[in-house]
GROMACS .gro file of C-alpha atoms in nm:
model
  434
    1MET     CA    1  10.886  15.124   3.635
    2SER     CA    2  10.826  14.863   3.834
    3ASN     CA    3  11.075  14.610   3.985
    4GLU     CA    4  10.765  14.363   4.081
    5THR     CA    5  10.818  14.073   3.887
    6HIS     CA    6  10.525  13.970   3.711
    7VAL     CA    7  10.441  13.631   3.923
    8THR     CA    8  10.241  13.382   3.645
    9SER     CA    9  10.081  13.043   3.631
   10LEU     CA   10  10.271  12.783   3.522
   11THR     CA   11  10.274  12.554   3.212
   12LEU     CA   12  10.374  12.241   3.046
   13GLU     CA   13  10.572  12.470   2.756
   14THR     CA   14  10.748  12.626   3.021
   15ILE     CA   15  10.918  12.324   3.177
   16GLU     CA   16  10.952  12.196   2.850
   17LYS     CA   17  11.136  12.517   2.716
   18ALA     CA   18  11.314  12.532   3.080
   19LEU     CA   19  11.474  12.194   3.052
   20GLN     CA   20  11.560  12.228   2.696
   21GLY     CA   21  11.732  12.556   2.730
   22SER     CA   22  11.986  12.643   3.036
   23ALA     CA   23  11.795  12.681   3.311
   24VAL     CA   24  11.963  12.599   3.659
   25ALA     CA   25  11.585  12.513   3.868
   26LEU     CA   26  11.272  12.533   3.982
   27ARG     CA   27  11.334  12.656   4.345
   28SER     CA   28  10.978  12.763   4.553
   29ILE     CA   29  11.059  12.923   4.931
   30THR     CA   30  10.859  12.917   5.177
   31GLY     CA   31  10.803  13.108   5.473
   32TYR     CA   32  10.617  12.992   5.825
   33GLN     CA   33  10.530  13.054   6.260
   34PRO     CA   34  10.468  12.868   6.473
   35ALA     CA   35  10.038  12.815   6.459
   36GLY     CA   36  10.082  12.920   6.843
   37GLY     CA   37  10.233  13.287   6.691
   38GLN     CA   38  10.582  13.411   6.742
   39GLY     CA   39  10.753  13.311   6.992
   40ASP     CA   40  10.547  13.041   7.069
   41LYS     CA   41  10.807  12.677   7.094
   42VAL     CA   42  10.837  12.409   6.846
   43PHE     CA   43  11.031  12.124   6.919
   44PRO     CA   44  11.268  11.997   6.638
   45PRO     CA   45  11.365  11.629   6.504
   46THR     CA   46  11.618  11.474   6.791
   47TYR     CA   47  11.900  11.262   6.690
   48GLU     CA   48  12.184  11.085   6.867
   49GLY     CA   49  12.176  11.117   7.302
   50GLY     CA   50  11.846  11.361   7.235
   51ALA     CA   51  12.064  11.614   7.050
   52TYR     CA   52  11.857  11.921   6.841
   53ALA     CA   53  12.035  11.954   6.478
   54TRP     CA   54  12.236  12.339   6.533
   55GLU     CA   55  12.450  12.482   6.287
   56GLU     CA   56  12.476  12.868   6.220
   57ARG     CA   57  12.415  12.984   5.880
   58ILE     CA   58  12.495  13.341   5.653
   59LEU     CA   59  12.149  13.502   5.584
   60ASP     CA   60  12.162  13.848   5.462
   61GLY     CA   61  12.557  13.843   5.542
   62VAL     CA   62  12.539  13.806   5.839
   63ARG     CA   63  12.595  13.499   6.126
   64VAL     CA   64  12.237  13.316   6.236
   65LYS     CA   65  12.197  13.062   6.481
   66CYS     CA   66  11.956  12.798   6.317
   67VAL     CA   67  11.796  12.453   6.395
   68LEU     CA   68  11.649  12.151   6.167
   69LEU     CA   69  11.321  12.146   6.175
   70ASP     CA   70  11.294  11.906   5.852
   71SER     CA   71  11.528  11.770   5.712
   72VAL     CA   72  11.593  11.683   5.303
   73GLN     CA   73  11.550  11.240   5.402
   74SER     CA   74  11.175  11.380   5.606
   75GLN     CA   75  11.093  11.641   5.324
   76ALA     CA   76  11.149  11.356   5.053
   77ASN     CA   77  10.994  11.061   5.277
   78ARG     CA   78  10.687  11.354   5.297
   79MET     CA   79  10.653  11.416   4.893
   80GLU     CA   80  10.695  11.005   4.786
   81LEU     CA   81  10.374  10.969   5.122
   82GLU     CA   82  10.191  11.236   4.897
   83ILE     CA   83  10.196  11.066   4.513
   84TYR     CA   84  10.108  10.744   4.711
   85ASP     CA   85   9.810  10.873   4.877
   86ALA     CA   86   9.708  11.069   4.498
   87TRP     CA   87   9.767  10.701   4.388
   88GLU     CA   88   9.567  10.519   4.645
   89SER     CA   89   9.307  10.741   4.584
   90GLY     CA   90   9.321  10.702   4.236
   91ASP     CA   91   9.396  11.069   4.130
   92LEU     CA   92   9.747  10.982   3.991
   93ASN     CA   93   9.777  10.645   3.805
   94VAL     CA   94  10.203  10.608   3.928
   95PRO     CA   95  10.444  10.285   3.948
   96VAL     CA   96  10.403  10.125   4.273
   97ILE     CA   97  10.634   9.794   4.371
   98THR     CA   98  10.448   9.637   4.683
   99VAL     CA   99  10.617   9.368   4.910
  100ALA     CA  100  10.313   9.160   5.105
  101PHE     CA  101  10.413   9.041   5.439
  102ASP     CA  102  10.113   8.813   5.520
  103ASP     CA  103  10.087   8.564   5.718
  104GLU     CA  104   9.911   8.438   6.021
  105GLU     CA  105  10.204   8.382   6.199
  106LEU     CA  106  10.271   8.798   6.193
  107HIS     CA  107  10.208   8.953   6.468
  108LYS     CA  108  10.090   9.290   6.247
  109ARG     CA  109  10.067   9.233   5.921
  110PHE     CA  110  10.161   9.538   5.654
  111THR     CA  111  10.240   9.595   5.306
  112VAL     CA  112  10.570   9.711   5.193
  113SER     CA  113  10.556   9.961   4.854
  114SER     CA  114  10.867  10.137   4.676
  115LEU     CA  115  10.712  10.498   4.789
  116HIS     CA  116  10.717  10.338   5.179
  117ALA     CA  117  11.093  10.125   5.163
  118PRO     CA  118  11.356  10.428   5.204
  119HIS     CA  119  11.597  10.297   5.016
  120ARG     CA  120  11.349  10.334   4.737
  121LEU     CA  121  11.400  10.014   4.440
  122ALA     CA  122  11.715   9.935   4.580
  123ASP     CA  123  11.574   9.826   4.881
  124ALA     CA  124  11.659   9.563   5.098
  125LEU     CA  125  11.288   9.463   5.189
  126LEU     CA  126  11.253   9.385   4.727
  127ARG     CA  127  11.555   9.260   4.712
  128ASP     CA  128  11.526   8.984   4.991
  129SER     CA  129  11.174   8.866   4.798
  130GLU     CA  130  11.028   8.701   4.553
  131ILE     CA  131  10.717   8.671   4.285
  132ASN     CA  132  10.555   8.351   4.168
  133GLY     CA  133  10.904   8.129   4.375
  134LYS     CA  134  11.138   8.333   4.107
  135PRO     CA  135  11.395   8.621   4.355
  136PHE     CA  136  11.390   8.921   4.285
  137LYS     CA  137  11.710   8.957   4.098
  138GLU     CA  138  11.607   8.710   3.834
  139THR     CA  139  11.275   8.924   3.831
  140GLU     CA  140  11.289   9.188   3.455
  141ILE     CA  141  11.258   9.473   3.766
  142GLY     CA  142  11.573   9.317   3.925
  143LYS     CA  143  11.754   9.274   3.585
  144ALA     CA  144  11.662   9.663   3.526
  145LEU     CA  145  11.809   9.787   3.861
  146ARG     CA  146  12.152   9.625   3.798
  147SER     CA  147  12.156   9.707   3.446
  148SER     CA  148  12.014  10.134   3.450
  149ASP     CA  149  12.284  10.443   3.496
  150PRO     CA  150  12.233  10.755   3.368
  151SER     CA  151  12.243  10.729   3.080
  152HIS     CA  152  11.990  10.424   3.067
  153ALA     CA  153  11.718  10.535   3.291
  154THR     CA  154  11.479  10.421   3.083
  155GLN     CA  155  11.356  10.040   3.296
  156ILE     CA  156  11.415  10.296   3.642
  157PHE     CA  157  11.170  10.526   3.486
  158ARG     CA  158  10.920  10.266   3.425
  159TYR     CA  159  10.979  10.109   3.753
  160CYS     CA  160  11.046  10.294   3.987
  161PRO     CA  161  11.057  10.731   3.854
  162THR     CA  162  11.091  10.812   4.203
  163ALA     CA  163  11.452  10.697   4.268
  164LEU     CA  164  11.534  10.950   3.908
  165LEU     CA  165  11.364  11.243   4.176
  166PHE     CA  166  11.423  11.121   4.498
  167GLY     CA  167  11.828  10.966   4.428
  168MET     CA  168  11.871  10.579   4.517
  169TRP     CA  169  12.180  10.360   4.534
  170HIS     CA  170  12.218  10.034   4.485
  171SER     CA  171  12.528   9.951   4.746
  172THR     CA  172  12.476   9.609   4.805
  173GLU     CA  173  12.517   9.556   4.412
  174LEU     CA  174  12.861   9.442   4.349
  175GLU     CA  175  12.917   9.303   4.006
  176LYS     CA  176  13.254   9.353   3.793
  177ASN     CA  177  13.392   9.560   4.025
  178THR     CA  178  13.160   9.900   4.035
  179LEU     CA  179  12.986   9.994   4.313
  180GLY     CA  180  12.657   9.980   4.194
  181VAL     CA  181  12.333  10.179   4.041
  182LYS     CA  182  12.336  10.587   4.194
  183PHE     CA  183  12.141  10.813   4.106
  184ALA     CA  184  12.196  11.175   4.254
  185ARG     CA  185  11.871  11.355   4.392
  186ALA     CA  186  11.725  11.602   4.142
  187ILE     CA  187  11.518  11.747   4.396
  188VAL     CA  188  11.599  11.873   4.741
  189SER     CA  189  11.406  12.053   5.001
  190GLU     CA  190  11.411  12.111   5.343
  191ILE     CA  191  11.286  12.314   5.647
  192ILE     CA  192  11.492  12.529   5.948
  193GLY     CA  193  11.461  12.766   6.185
  194ILE     CA  194  11.576  13.086   6.179
  195ASP     CA  195  11.677  13.276   6.510
  196ALA     CA  196  11.618  12.996   6.731
  197VAL     CA  197  11.693  13.013   7.054
  198PRO     CA  198  11.667  12.644   7.312
  199GLY     CA  199  11.393  12.631   7.537
  200VAL     CA  200  11.322  12.486   7.900
  201LYS     CA  201  11.236  12.178   7.969
  202THR     CA  202  10.973  12.059   8.198
  203GLY     CA  203  10.800  11.835   8.341
  204SER     CA  204  10.569  11.714   8.615
  205ARG     CA  205  10.226  11.438   8.595
  206LEU     CA  206   9.972  11.451   8.921
  207ASP     CA  207   9.871  11.092   8.974
  208PRO     CA  208   9.447  11.124   9.014
  209ALA     CA  209   9.457  10.774   9.270
  210GLY     CA  210   9.696  10.955   9.466
  211ILE     CA  211   9.993  10.728   9.457
  212THR     CA  212  10.284  10.796   9.691
  213LYS     CA  213  10.665  10.657   9.643
  214SER     CA  214  10.659  10.485   9.939
  215SER     CA  215  10.355  10.310   9.833
  216GLY     CA  216  10.653  10.033   9.665
  217PRO     CA  217  10.846   9.827   9.642
  218ILE     CA  218  10.760   9.773   9.326
  219PHE     CA  219  10.890   9.344   9.173
  220LYS     CA  220  10.928   9.196   8.914
  221ALA     CA  221  10.636   8.974   8.895
  222VAL     CA  222  10.706   8.597   8.706
  223ASP     CA  223  10.484   8.627   8.478
  224GLY     CA  224  10.589   8.866   8.295
  225GLY     CA  225  10.441   9.214   8.471
  226TRP     CA  226  10.396   9.374   8.865
  227THR     CA  227  10.335   9.237   9.169
  228LEU     CA  228  10.362   9.372   9.557
  229ASP     CA  229  10.419   8.993   9.670
  230GLU     CA  230  10.743   8.915   9.732
  231THR     CA  231  10.608   8.546   9.627
  232LYS     CA  232  10.495   8.595   9.294
  233ALA     CA  233  10.822   8.775   9.263
  234VAL     CA  234  11.112   8.701   8.947
  235LYS     CA  235  11.401   8.582   9.223
  236GLU     CA  236  11.759   8.596   9.176
  237LYS     CA  237  11.988   8.459   9.409
  238ASP     CA  238  11.695   8.404   9.618
  239LYS     CA  239  11.617   8.745   9.668
  240PRO     CA  240  11.216   8.936   9.471
  241VAL     CA  241  11.412   9.173   9.191
  242LEU     CA  242  11.291   9.518   9.200
  243TRP     CA  243  11.091   9.620   8.922
  244GLU     CA  244  11.335   9.927   8.698
  245LYS     CA  245  11.313  10.108   8.354
  246GLU     CA  246  11.628  10.049   8.138
  247GLY     CA  247  11.881  10.381   8.201
  248SER     CA  248  11.658  10.455   8.481
  249ASP     CA  249  11.821  10.541   8.847
  250LYS     CA  250  11.931  10.323   9.080
  251ALA     CA  251  11.749  10.497   9.350
  252GLU     CA  252  11.412  10.502   9.181
  253LYS     CA  253  11.409  10.058   9.128
  254GLY     CA  254  11.150   9.971   9.285
  255THR     CA  255  10.911  10.252   9.371
  256PRO     CA  256  10.568  10.327   9.141
  257ALA     CA  257  10.753  10.564   8.908
  258MET     CA  258  10.893  10.237   8.760
  259ILE     CA  259  10.575  10.120   8.642
  260ASN     CA  260  10.435  10.474   8.560
  261HIS     CA  261  10.289  10.529   8.840
  262GLY     CA  262  10.310  10.802   9.055
  263ASN     CA  263  10.358  11.215   9.138
  264ILE     CA  264  10.635  11.365   8.901
  265PRO     CA  265  10.710  11.627   9.136
  266PRO     CA  266  10.702  11.983   8.887
  267SER     CA  267  11.051  12.024   8.749
  268ILE     CA  268  11.250  12.254   8.537
  269SER     CA  269  11.631  12.366   8.375
  270VAL     CA  270  11.829  12.498   8.177
  271ILE     CA  271  11.838  12.368   7.872
  272GLU     CA  272  12.163  12.371   7.707
  273LYS     CA  273  12.293  12.313   7.329
  274GLY     CA  274  12.149  11.976   7.198
  275GLU     CA  275  11.937  11.938   7.488
  276PRO     CA  276  11.574  11.865   7.384
  277GLY     CA  277  11.387  12.117   7.530
  278GLY     CA  278  11.209  12.302   7.213
  279VAL     CA  279  11.281  12.665   7.079
  280SER     CA  280  11.200  12.979   6.913
  281ILE     CA  281  11.210  13.083   6.601
  282ARG     CA  282  11.213  13.417   6.447
  283LYS     CA  283  11.066  13.248   6.121
  284ALA     CA  284  11.067  12.890   5.971
  285GLU     CA  285  11.144  12.866   5.608
  286GLN     CA  286  11.106  12.582   5.424
  287THR     CA  287  11.362  12.533   5.068
  288THR     CA  288  11.279  12.359   4.805
  289VAL     CA  289  11.509  12.322   4.484
  290ILE     CA  290  11.468  12.140   4.114
  291SER     CA  291  11.774  12.025   4.041
  292LEU     CA  292  11.730  12.073   3.607
  293PRO     CA  293  12.067  11.984   3.551
  294ALA     CA  294  12.013  11.649   3.767
  295LEU     CA  295  11.697  11.593   3.551
  296ARG     CA  296  11.924  11.698   3.227
  297ARG     CA  297  12.189  11.410   3.247
  298LEU     CA  298  11.915  11.175   3.242
  299ARG     CA  299  11.881  10.964   2.933
  300PHE     CA  300  11.546  10.732   2.818
  301PRO     CA  301  11.725  10.451   2.501
  302LEU     CA  302  11.355  10.286   2.415
  303ASP     CA  303  11.396   9.946   2.361
  304GLY     CA  304  11.635   9.794   2.079
  305GLU     CA  305  11.786  10.130   2.073
  306LEU     CA  306  12.165  10.224   2.110
  307ARG     CA  307  12.088  10.586   2.198
  308SER     CA  308  11.826  10.813   2.318
  309ARG     CA  309  11.610  11.036   2.117
  310PRO     CA  310  11.567  11.411   2.209
  311GLU     CA  311  11.199  11.377   2.228
  312VAL     CA  312  11.194  11.061   2.425
  313ASP     CA  313  11.423  11.175   2.667
  314VAL     CA  314  11.247  11.564   2.731
  315ALA     CA  315  10.885  11.413   2.762
  316ALA     CA  316  11.005  11.163   3.008
  317ARG     CA  317  11.276  11.478   3.197
  318THR     CA  318  10.930  11.690   3.133
  319VAL     CA  319  10.721  11.418   3.315
  320LEU     CA  320  11.008  11.365   3.617
  321ALA     CA  321  10.972  11.777   3.668
  322ALA     CA  322  10.603  11.827   3.723
  323LEU     CA  323  10.619  11.539   3.934
  324ALA     CA  324  10.827  11.665   4.127
  325LEU     CA  325  10.656  11.993   4.134
  326PHE     CA  326  10.318  11.819   4.212
  327ALA     CA  327  10.509  11.634   4.533
  328ALA     CA  328  10.616  11.957   4.620
  329THR     CA  329  10.285  12.138   4.549
  330GLY     CA  330  10.114  11.928   4.773
  331ILE     CA  331  10.319  11.877   5.104
  332ARG     CA  332  10.263  12.248   5.097
  333GLU     CA  333   9.882  12.259   5.034
  334ARG     CA  334   9.864  12.000   5.258
  335GLY     CA  335   9.967  12.200   5.579
  336ALA     CA  336  10.359  12.164   5.804
  337ASP     CA  337  10.232  11.961   6.114
  338LEU     CA  338  10.621  11.810   6.142
  339ARG     CA  339  10.526  11.585   6.463
  340SER     CA  340  10.424  11.726   6.813
  341ARG     CA  341  10.478  12.142   6.902
  342CYS     CA  342  10.604  12.124   6.621
  343LEU     CA  343  10.274  12.281   6.346
  344LEU     CA  344  10.367  12.535   6.104
  345VAL     CA  345  10.175  12.792   5.947
  346SER     CA  346  10.265  12.981   5.568
  347THR     CA  347  10.281  13.362   5.610
  348THR     CA  348  10.383  13.348   5.229
  349THR     CA  349  10.182  13.213   4.915
  350PHE     CA  350  10.360  12.918   4.724
  351GLU     CA  351  10.521  13.014   4.412
  352TRP     CA  352  10.797  12.911   4.143
  353GLU     CA  353  11.072  13.073   4.081
  354LEU     CA  354  11.250  13.000   3.735
  355LEU     CA  355  11.618  13.042   3.783
  356ASP     CA  356  11.772  13.106   3.429
  357LYS     CA  357  11.989  13.334   3.277
  358PRO     CA  358  12.272  13.520   3.494
  359MET     CA  359  12.194  13.878   3.626
  360GLU     CA  360  11.799  13.763   3.536
  361GLU     CA  361  11.569  13.835   3.779
  362PRO     CA  362  11.366  13.529   3.805
  363LYS     CA  363  11.012  13.430   3.661
  364ARG     CA  364  10.776  13.348   3.931
  365TYR     CA  365  10.502  13.177   3.872
  366THR     CA  366  10.214  13.029   4.117
  367LEU     CA  367  10.115  12.642   4.121
  368THR     CA  368   9.830  12.497   4.311
  369ARG     CA  369   9.813  12.075   4.379
  370SER     CA  370   9.520  12.056   4.147
  371GLU     CA  371   9.759  12.242   3.849
  372ALA     CA  372   9.996  12.036   3.880
  373LEU     CA  373   9.857  11.772   3.924
  374GLN     CA  374   9.660  11.843   3.533
  375LEU     CA  375  10.036  11.910   3.422
  376LEU     CA  376  10.163  11.600   3.545
  377HIS     CA  377   9.817  11.398   3.361
  378ASP     CA  378   9.933  11.619   3.091
  379ALA     CA  379  10.281  11.523   3.042
  380ILE     CA  380  10.215  11.195   3.109
  381ALA     CA  381  10.018  11.144   2.794
  382LYS     CA  382  10.244  11.369   2.573
  383ALA     CA  383  10.539  11.075   2.676
  384LYS     CA  384  10.332  10.843   2.594
  385ASP     CA  385  10.315  10.996   2.214
  386VAL     CA  386  10.630  10.946   2.177
  387GLY     CA  387  10.694  10.576   2.323
  388ILE     CA  388  10.801  10.644   2.659
  389ARG     CA  389  10.568  10.522   2.898
  390TRP     CA  390  10.577  10.359   3.316
  391LYS     CA  391  10.470  10.034   3.482
  392GLU     CA  392  10.051  10.166   3.551
  393GLU     CA  393  10.010   9.784   3.764
  394GLU     CA  394  10.055   9.723   4.094
  395ILE     CA  395  10.310   9.495   4.116
  396VAL     CA  396  10.342   9.261   4.435
  397PHE     CA  397  10.648   9.053   4.599
  398ASN     CA  398  10.617   8.813   4.840
  399PRO     CA  399  10.893   8.848   5.092
  400SER     CA  400  11.183   8.541   5.074
  401ASP     CA  401  11.103   8.298   5.428
  402GLU     CA  402  11.419   8.351   5.495
  403LEU     CA  403  11.271   8.758   5.548
  404MET     CA  404  10.936   8.661   5.674
  405GLU     CA  405  11.123   8.474   5.921
  406LEU     CA  406  11.376   8.744   6.034
  407VAL     CA  407  11.003   8.978   6.062
  408LYS     CA  408  10.838   8.717   6.284
  409ARG     CA  409  11.192   8.706   6.502
  410SER     CA  410  11.175   9.041   6.516
  411GLN     CA  411  10.777   9.105   6.588
  412ASN     CA  412  10.841   8.882   6.872
  413VAL     CA  413  11.101   9.044   7.092
  414VAL     CA  414  10.892   9.349   7.059
  415SER     CA  415  10.637   9.152   7.156
  416THR     CA  416  10.858   9.054   7.450
  417HIS     CA  417  10.963   9.392   7.544
  418LYS     CA  418  10.679   9.479   7.635
  419ASN     CA  419  10.658   9.239   7.883
  420ASP     CA  420  10.922   9.221   7.997
  421GLY     CA  421  11.198   9.511   7.888
  422LYS     CA  422  11.506   9.368   8.077
  423LYS     CA  423  11.502   9.031   7.898
  424THR     CA  424  11.414   9.208   7.576
  425ALA     CA  425  11.776   9.395   7.530
  426LYS     CA  426  11.976   9.023   7.626
  427THR     CA  427  11.763   8.912   7.330
  428LYS     CA  428  11.837   9.226   7.117
  429ARG     CA  429  12.258   9.212   7.193
  430SER     CA  430  12.248   8.864   7.131
  431SER     CA  431  12.135   8.816   6.796
  432GLY     CA  432  12.196   9.097   6.702
  433GLU     CA  433  11.851   9.364   6.624
  434ALA     CA  434  11.880   9.613   6.644
   0.00000   0.00000   0.00000
């Protein structure tokens, strides 16, 4: 008898039965290699001090040195953008709440949606916005946010279902001695590099104009730029101020390198643990897990009902599971171009496993993005049939006057920084801008 597990297409009925039963999770594990081939360097994300996130993990009973290539938070952002792109293209009608920063005095106009904001419906950008002159807190959405919890998740489903998938904590809402509305993540995903070895850092630049170090000195000009003319330079204690970059070597003050001109001699340095020089890996692995118990904890009483009904709970949970499957499948098909010099190619097929009974071999399912989208549409239709639905029209808020002014000042700081780095740093410290 063959030990090979049969792979079938994932159906809506399978998801519904899993949610009604005792199944633990839907899981997808995908293997990757660098696009340049095995042994090619990839560059992980850097954290404070330019460090990589190194750790040892136990794989097949052996301690293995690993490095984080894409965090849970980053993967959640990618999945939310997949949902947003589907909404923007018209493939999917999901709730979207937008704050529009549209003012002539802004250097850059922009919008932020509930699928972009890091804290989703509980984000400060929404909290400090208004609609038709009514503050967010006093709107139907604001009131729904404060009155929701896992046993009353209907309103969050209606306005921001992704908060029920990727988690949300309204930590600034300290009413009645509570810690605010809190929903745990129901889906987690990350990509790690396995058997990771630190690389070396190299640097060089040949200036095509042949500008030499001795051609300076470079002074900070009164008009905000740079100058070679001492008479046009900023003065401190009657002396012209040499141009320097924040954090640069004092010996380099006033050299063309400070304004990005001149040659950089070729250099090489062995990279110690935590310092950026890229890594080589045996393989990369993406693991995505959808927690079915987390979805089962959510209940959806309809308007006017004290308790939820089982058929409504199952329908809403199925929509959320289908939404998670669509987002996770979509980012896999989109490709793992994580950042500059971190392009990965899949070495395994995209499959989902249903972890059900203990010691039982997981059932395996195939699922494409288009199939996942159809599952989601079918789940939404069934949810409507039992009376639970989400908001299908975009809701647009405007920032409060105070928030708009804060953004204007911040953009002015950034604009000033381009012309006068030292002045900007001083402004940030005095105004509290980070």
